[in-house]
Amino acid sequence: MTRHPSNKIGYLLYCALLGAIIAGVVWAFLKLMGVGIELLWHILPGKLGKTEEKI
């Protein structure tokens, strides 16, 4: 069984598209986690009346 160049190009395009989709999902997840951490550590304590103690 031989592989045709069109099969290799199609496979390469498929891998590139799948990699781009997965990278976008990972980026969105990490961005959402960063927003959540910002909310928990900075915004929420300020809204609850807690302030940072400075040494």
Short mmCIF file of C-alpha atoms in Angstrom, two decimals:
data_model
loop_
_atom_site.label_atom_id
_atom_site.label_comp_id
_atom_site.label_asym_id
_atom_site.label_seq_id
_atom_site.Cartn_x
_atom_site.Cartn_y
_atom_site.Cartn_z
CA MET A 1 0.00 0.00 0.00
CA THR A 2 1.48 3.30 -1.05
CA ARG A 3 0.71 6.68 0.35
CA HIS A 4 -0.16 9.43 -2.03
CA PRO A 5 1.11 12.98 -1.54
CA SER A 6 -2.48 14.21 -1.26
CA ASN A 7 -2.99 11.91 1.74
CA LYS A 8 0.11 13.36 3.42
CA ILE A 9 -1.05 16.93 2.82
CA GLY A 10 -4.53 16.13 4.10
CA TYR A 11 -3.09 14.49 7.19
CA LEU A 12 -0.81 17.47 7.78
CA LEU A 13 -3.74 19.89 7.48
CA TYR A 14 -5.83 17.72 9.81
CA CYS A 15 -3.06 17.67 12.43
CA ALA A 16 -2.52 21.43 12.14
CA LEU A 17 -6.24 22.12 12.53
CA LEU A 18 -6.59 19.74 15.46
CA GLY A 19 -3.51 21.23 17.14
CA ALA A 20 -4.87 24.76 16.70
CA ILE A 21 -8.22 23.78 18.20
CA ILE A 22 -6.62 22.07 21.19
CA ALA A 23 -4.26 25.02 21.73
CA GLY A 24 -7.24 27.38 21.71
CA VAL A 25 -9.07 25.27 24.28
CA VAL A 26 -6.01 25.14 26.55
CA TRP A 27 -5.48 28.92 26.17
CA ALA A 28 -9.13 29.62 27.05
CA PHE A 29 -8.92 27.32 30.09
CA LEU A 30 -5.77 28.99 31.39
CA LYS A 31 -7.24 32.45 30.77
CA LEU A 32 -10.38 31.49 32.69
CA MET A 33 -8.28 30.12 35.55
CA GLY A 34 -6.33 33.39 35.69
CA VAL A 35 -9.57 35.36 35.92
CA GLY A 36 -10.79 33.07 38.70
CA ILE A 37 -7.57 33.49 40.68
CA GLU A 38 -7.76 37.27 40.24
CA LEU A 39 -11.34 37.18 41.52
CA LEU A 40 -10.53 35.03 44.55
CA TRP A 41 -7.34 36.81 45.62
CA HIS A 42 -7.97 40.46 44.79
CA ILE A 43 -11.55 41.41 43.98
CA LEU A 44 -13.53 39.24 46.40
CA PRO A 45 -11.56 40.15 49.57
CA GLY A 46 -11.96 43.84 48.73
CA LYS A 47 -15.71 43.41 48.36
CA LEU A 48 -15.90 41.57 51.68
CA GLY A 49 -14.10 44.38 53.50
CA LYS A 50 -10.83 42.56 54.01
CA THR A 51 -7.70 44.49 53.18
CA GLU A 52 -4.13 43.41 52.80
CA GLU A 53 -1.95 43.81 55.85
CA LYS A 54 1.24 45.62 54.96
CA ILE A 55 4.36 44.81 56.92
#
